[in-house]
XYZ file of C-alpha atoms in Angstrom:
435
model
C 124.397 106.765 31.126
C 122.686 109.982 31.919
C 123.542 112.668 34.382
C 120.243 111.614 36.309
C 122.154 108.082 36.569
C 124.795 109.187 37.492
C 123.915 111.321 40.174
C 120.889 108.496 41.014
C 123.154 105.867 41.975
C 125.800 106.390 44.269
C 123.326 107.747 46.452
C 120.944 104.860 46.194
C 124.153 102.365 46.310
C 124.733 103.834 50.223
C 120.839 102.743 50.941
C 121.518 100.003 53.871
C 118.781 96.870 52.843
C 115.170 97.211 53.776
C 116.001 93.592 55.873
C 118.439 95.836 57.782
C 115.035 97.786 59.558
C 113.840 96.504 62.322
C 110.192 98.749 61.941
C 110.654 97.008 58.211
C 110.916 93.896 59.203
C 107.666 94.261 61.500
C 105.529 95.839 58.571
C 106.626 93.301 56.362
C 105.156 90.741 58.965
C 102.047 92.409 59.112
C 101.880 93.013 55.389
C 102.531 89.458 54.316
C 100.099 88.399 57.013
C 96.954 90.578 55.563
C 97.593 90.075 51.955
C 97.410 85.836 52.624
C 94.221 87.288 54.803
C 92.934 88.543 51.547
C 94.412 86.202 49.231
C 92.389 83.662 51.048
C 89.088 85.498 51.564
C 87.421 85.407 48.332
C 87.845 81.237 48.195
C 85.803 81.142 51.562
C 83.895 83.892 50.834
C 82.085 81.758 47.293
C 82.209 78.440 49.674
C 80.937 79.867 52.224
C 77.765 81.598 50.126
C 76.984 78.445 47.842
C 77.317 76.191 50.716
C 73.930 78.454 52.269
C 72.314 78.352 49.581
C 72.151 81.522 47.513
C 73.999 80.733 44.414
C 76.005 82.770 42.294
C 74.112 85.981 42.360
C 74.260 85.987 46.067
C 78.342 85.522 45.688
C 78.440 88.822 43.402
C 76.164 90.740 46.088
C 78.483 89.728 48.289
C 81.413 90.610 47.165
C 79.483 93.829 46.446
C 79.157 94.122 49.572
C 82.651 94.486 50.435
C 83.776 96.230 47.369
C 81.585 99.230 47.543
C 82.578 100.678 51.560
C 86.084 100.357 49.827
C 85.309 102.811 47.193
C 82.785 105.145 49.260
C 85.469 105.435 52.716
C 88.834 104.987 50.537
C 89.210 108.747 51.135
C 87.914 108.712 55.535
C 90.801 106.520 55.578
C 93.361 108.379 54.283
C 92.277 111.670 56.428
C 92.223 109.668 59.741
C 95.523 107.544 58.964
C 96.612 111.387 59.129
C 95.123 112.909 61.377
C 96.051 109.757 64.138
C 98.917 108.251 62.186
C 98.628 104.719 60.061
C 100.117 102.539 62.990
C 96.912 103.549 64.655
C 94.489 103.057 61.539
C 95.841 100.053 60.518
C 96.218 98.125 63.785
C 92.007 99.351 64.425
C 91.152 97.950 60.999
C 93.148 94.576 61.543
C 91.329 94.195 64.400
C 87.361 95.035 63.360
C 88.496 92.800 59.937
C 89.152 89.850 62.663
C 85.892 90.098 64.213
C 83.812 90.559 60.919
C 85.895 86.827 60.485
C 85.303 85.741 63.973
C 81.394 86.180 63.427
C 80.746 84.716 60.625
C 83.288 81.466 61.403
C 80.735 81.382 64.356
C 77.254 81.988 61.949
C 78.752 79.077 59.825
C 79.463 76.853 63.015
C 75.852 77.650 65.299
C 73.188 77.878 62.431
C 72.141 75.953 60.300
C 70.819 77.823 57.829
C 73.337 81.622 57.733
C 70.839 84.288 56.023
C 72.751 86.150 52.956
C 72.158 89.419 54.594
C 74.418 88.664 57.616
C 77.171 87.709 55.339
C 76.617 90.604 53.485
C 76.380 92.812 57.152
C 79.853 91.714 57.701
C 81.649 91.780 54.211
C 80.257 95.477 54.389
C 82.186 96.305 57.653
C 85.103 93.868 56.847
C 85.173 96.480 53.932
C 84.976 99.712 55.411
C 87.952 98.444 57.789
C 89.736 97.451 54.831
C 89.479 101.290 53.948
C 90.296 102.317 57.478
C 93.466 100.310 56.337
C 94.898 101.236 53.231
C 95.904 103.964 53.007
C 97.729 103.622 55.506
C 100.573 100.962 53.479
C 102.019 103.641 51.512
C 102.715 106.535 54.179
C 104.027 104.014 56.260
C 107.087 102.468 53.859
C 109.174 106.250 53.637
C 109.226 105.322 57.905
C 109.796 102.012 57.913
C 112.374 101.271 55.137
C 115.856 103.614 54.094
C 115.874 102.641 50.817
C 111.933 102.991 49.235
C 111.682 101.547 45.953
C 113.577 98.088 47.161
C 110.748 98.072 49.792
C 108.085 98.407 47.554
C 110.198 95.351 45.726
C 109.529 93.185 48.519
C 105.957 94.099 49.278
C 105.250 93.109 45.433
C 107.018 90.526 45.580
C 104.890 89.173 49.482
C 101.845 90.234 47.487
C 101.969 88.412 44.504
C 102.995 84.989 47.230
C 99.859 85.780 48.892
C 97.817 85.687 45.892
C 99.534 82.368 45.240
C 99.617 80.804 48.290
C 96.356 81.730 49.610
C 93.714 80.622 47.534
C 95.300 76.788 47.686
C 95.438 77.537 51.602
C 91.368 78.256 51.944
C 90.641 75.176 49.688
C 92.719 73.044 51.396
C 91.003 74.752 54.420
C 87.780 74.145 53.496
C 88.594 70.873 52.228
C 89.595 69.161 55.445
C 88.588 71.860 57.988
C 85.095 73.052 56.848
C 84.283 76.496 55.560
C 84.288 77.515 59.057
C 87.705 76.293 59.710
C 89.453 78.980 57.224
C 87.657 81.646 58.626
C 89.448 81.042 62.208
C 92.588 81.495 60.438
C 91.228 84.496 58.360
C 90.905 85.989 61.437
C 94.085 84.792 63.099
C 96.211 86.032 60.145
C 94.301 89.749 60.259
C 94.911 89.438 64.250
C 98.962 88.900 64.011
C 99.119 92.013 61.618
C 97.420 93.744 64.494
C 99.773 92.596 66.954
C 102.916 92.795 64.548
C 102.006 96.336 63.742
C 101.479 97.692 67.826
C 104.728 98.341 68.513
C 105.507 100.563 65.306
C 103.167 102.985 67.249
C 106.201 104.218 68.647
C 108.083 105.367 65.314
C 108.704 109.034 65.038
C 105.632 110.170 62.562
C 104.668 112.858 60.760
C 101.222 113.847 61.972
C 99.026 116.774 60.915
C 97.887 118.463 64.063
C 95.066 120.626 64.258
C 90.997 120.843 64.671
C 89.834 121.023 61.204
C 86.205 119.361 60.172
C 87.226 116.416 58.408
C 85.894 117.956 55.060
C 88.192 120.682 55.501
C 90.853 117.975 55.579
C 89.531 116.450 52.484
C 90.164 118.826 50.470
C 93.835 119.693 51.659
C 94.259 116.315 50.467
C 92.808 117.076 47.289
C 94.608 119.956 46.266
C 97.346 118.360 47.041
C 96.490 115.490 44.732
C 95.594 118.111 41.793
C 98.113 120.188 41.890
C 100.464 118.180 40.647
C 99.542 117.033 37.035
C 102.103 113.682 36.651
C 100.064 112.666 39.888
C 96.444 112.771 38.312
C 97.074 112.539 34.694
C 98.492 108.882 35.623
C 95.272 108.035 37.715
C 92.703 109.953 35.243
C 94.903 107.304 32.853
C 94.631 104.429 34.781
C 90.819 105.092 35.375
C 90.194 104.476 31.748
C 92.552 101.929 31.930
C 90.614 100.269 34.445
C 87.104 99.914 32.539
C 88.333 99.328 29.633
C 90.973 96.557 30.132
C 91.534 95.307 33.980
C 87.374 95.114 34.133
C 86.793 92.959 31.242
C 90.173 90.938 31.642
C 89.868 89.087 34.471
C 85.856 87.787 33.777
C 86.286 87.185 30.325
C 89.737 85.988 29.642
C 89.648 83.425 32.399
C 86.419 82.176 30.623
C 87.800 82.194 27.243
C 91.442 80.219 28.835
C 89.458 77.871 30.197
C 87.491 76.980 27.219
C 90.415 77.015 25.335
C 93.033 75.345 27.963
C 90.697 73.570 29.984
C 90.744 74.460 33.801
C 94.027 72.942 35.050
C 95.354 74.808 31.839
C 94.197 77.543 33.143
C 95.524 76.934 36.415
C 98.391 77.597 35.283
C 98.631 80.030 33.199
C 97.628 82.445 36.326
C 100.118 80.859 38.296
C 102.824 82.017 35.517
C 101.502 85.315 35.728
C 101.718 85.055 39.529
C 105.517 83.874 39.097
C 106.106 86.765 36.884
C 104.702 89.077 39.309
C 107.411 87.755 41.416
C 110.212 88.236 38.975
C 108.981 91.932 38.143
C 109.547 92.449 42.052
C 113.329 91.259 42.177
C 113.540 93.364 38.526
C 111.939 96.191 40.906
C 114.960 95.252 43.615
C 117.311 95.761 41.060
C 117.094 98.656 37.876
C 117.080 102.376 38.734
C 116.057 104.076 36.565
C 116.458 107.998 36.769
C 112.868 108.463 35.023
C 110.939 105.781 36.769
C 107.012 105.938 35.488
C 108.287 105.858 31.859
C 110.371 102.732 33.207
C 107.177 101.548 34.590
C 104.773 102.641 31.676
C 107.295 100.586 28.813
C 107.088 97.530 31.355
C 103.633 97.859 31.687
C 103.127 97.699 28.038
C 103.896 93.558 28.257
C 100.261 93.494 30.011
C 98.772 94.209 26.645
C 99.182 90.615 26.046
C 96.955 89.573 28.770
C 93.258 90.249 27.064
C 95.518 89.413 23.586
C 96.540 85.792 24.135
C 92.893 84.313 25.086
C 91.459 86.710 22.106
C 94.204 85.333 19.766
C 93.395 81.831 20.804
C 97.829 81.276 21.393
C 98.965 78.144 22.283
C 99.288 77.358 26.122
C 103.194 77.631 25.920
C 102.629 80.851 24.177
C 100.034 81.824 26.842
C 101.917 80.517 29.604
C 104.659 82.856 28.328
C 102.565 85.883 27.861
C 101.110 85.338 31.655
C 104.912 85.862 32.686
C 105.866 88.922 30.727
C 102.443 90.908 31.773
C 102.761 89.722 35.884
C 106.193 90.782 35.591
C 105.630 94.174 33.211
C 102.227 95.081 35.839
C 104.483 94.197 39.187
C 107.573 96.612 37.897
C 104.840 98.900 37.042
C 103.874 98.747 40.254
C 107.318 99.294 41.755
C 108.162 102.484 40.294
C 104.646 104.234 40.651
C 104.518 103.567 44.935
C 107.735 105.098 45.151
C 107.349 107.703 42.836
C 104.278 108.743 44.916
C 105.611 108.217 48.163
C 109.545 110.313 47.128
C 107.387 113.102 45.908
C 104.361 113.434 48.340
C 105.049 115.134 51.279
C 104.510 112.284 54.139
C 101.536 114.767 56.356
C 99.728 114.512 53.266
C 100.585 111.035 52.026
C 97.856 109.162 53.272
C 95.069 111.635 51.585
C 96.921 111.567 48.413
C 97.256 107.492 47.991
C 93.529 107.691 49.351
C 92.773 109.846 46.404
C 94.645 107.121 44.049
C 93.056 104.236 45.030
C 89.599 105.610 44.856
C 90.267 106.764 41.142
C 92.297 103.769 40.268
C 89.116 101.216 41.491
C 86.290 102.845 41.290
C 85.724 102.216 37.120
C 86.746 98.362 37.454
C 83.732 96.803 38.553
C 81.947 98.923 36.277
C 84.184 97.384 33.448
C 83.716 94.228 35.189
C 79.706 93.945 34.846
C 79.581 95.639 31.452
C 82.030 93.122 30.294
C 79.355 90.480 30.214
C 76.720 92.199 27.906
C 79.631 93.821 25.942
C 80.777 89.887 25.089
C 77.165 89.080 24.401
C 77.012 91.763 22.145
C 80.307 91.640 20.161
C 81.684 88.769 21.254
C 84.299 88.383 23.814
C 87.625 87.819 21.598
C 86.751 90.967 20.199
C 85.714 92.845 23.527
C 89.575 91.700 24.600
C 91.383 92.807 21.143
C 89.624 96.210 22.039
C 90.611 96.100 25.497
C 94.704 95.125 24.173
C 94.308 97.945 21.688
C 93.183 100.231 24.588
C 96.165 98.901 27.118
C 98.612 100.203 23.948
C 96.993 103.697 23.717
C 96.539 104.520 27.375
C 99.921 103.956 27.623
C 101.670 105.569 24.958
C 98.650 108.945 26.065
C 100.465 108.296 29.631
C 104.106 109.203 28.022
C 103.348 112.036 25.601
C 102.257 113.778 29.085
C 105.007 115.982 29.548
C 105.031 116.112 33.658
C 104.751 112.339 33.705
C 107.505 111.464 30.713
C 110.063 113.951 32.834
C 109.752 112.880 36.735
C 112.658 111.825 37.735
C 113.885 109.661 40.443
C 112.416 111.438 44.026
C 115.131 112.389 47.066
C 116.490 109.046 49.301
C 115.693 108.355 52.555
C 118.511 108.178 54.134
C 117.793 108.420 57.824
C 117.736 104.824 59.399
C 114.419 103.666 61.061
C 114.747 103.604 64.797
C 113.738 99.872 66.473
C 110.725 100.380 67.830
C 111.236 97.399 70.429
C 114.396 99.390 71.885
C 113.652 100.083 75.600
C 114.924 103.856 75.729
C 116.285 106.401 72.773
C 119.127 106.355 71.459
C 120.767 108.729 69.880
C 121.041 107.407 65.954
C 123.601 108.546 63.016
C 122.332 109.865 59.662
C 124.578 109.015 56.971
C 125.509 111.243 54.788
C 125.304 111.388 51.460
C 128.046 113.783 50.467
């Protein structure tokens, strides 16, 4: 055990479980509800667009209408979250998304032929609301949970469960209650998230005061972002990773796995990936490395197996195992990364910094997916995925070679127990003494 291990573990062991925090219970419920709605949305959207006769191209346009505002507006979402508090922005965003889903459900019920532009406008509105919602997620975790790492691990498990349950639930609702019914349930899930977040407005939060213009606040966030070489170094590597790994891996991997193992086999492999994500979250609750980014990057090497398995045509059993390992590595990295960002960035600017993180991480993925088709036609899907696997290993090796990333230790623990926002009055709260 290293000196860092010896000093970090005792302090962390004294941190109470996130479940002991009533604010975390509320936040976890809200986050799980909104994640379930997100998990249902893609199946419902695809069914609605195809049912309206707009074809696969229409599905692509609708998805682009949803994703584009997220990429363009997420930075402004970070500014507004730091200015007006994450709670306010997240509640407003959930209400806006609920409204969009209700309008879409009404159109599907009352209109014989829903126009593609109507769907695109509503999805763009929902995407803009998501851009306002997402930056606040990171800055809320240190405010509602005394143990940031375990809180992130629990949220990662919730995300995996929602990804597993959401599409199946949407499919059942579409089959037995029509597409409009699935949108009503999605709207209800967003509404529940907003309702549960409302009491958290009474949390003591760090809020940026002043009347600086939006552009000045954006510049402050950028300065905080670029002043930390470990932070922007990871995002630069992650942008390359998104372009050459995340981008091609999903569409080309799905096509090859379906061809090799059938639709049912691909479904089981996707479920194995989800199960691995849950295992990675559980691992993130227990393992507390002295160098979180090093441990996370080492676990992320398992993700290189994700594009490698279909490229080499491995057996169903072996591919199933690689799905578990890839999901586990990706989830563990996610816990280590989120915990590092939340424990090293001041709360007053955390939403803005996290917005730069989100923007840099996701912007290259749509381009990678768009180029996946032409690249597979030119070189073959198996060769493109082999290239993706190799790039995955190279990117992670580069990340580990950067001294600032390799040397980043654990951030300071959060020892104040958050107050219960539903308490009728403020009472003095004990502060746990790490000494």
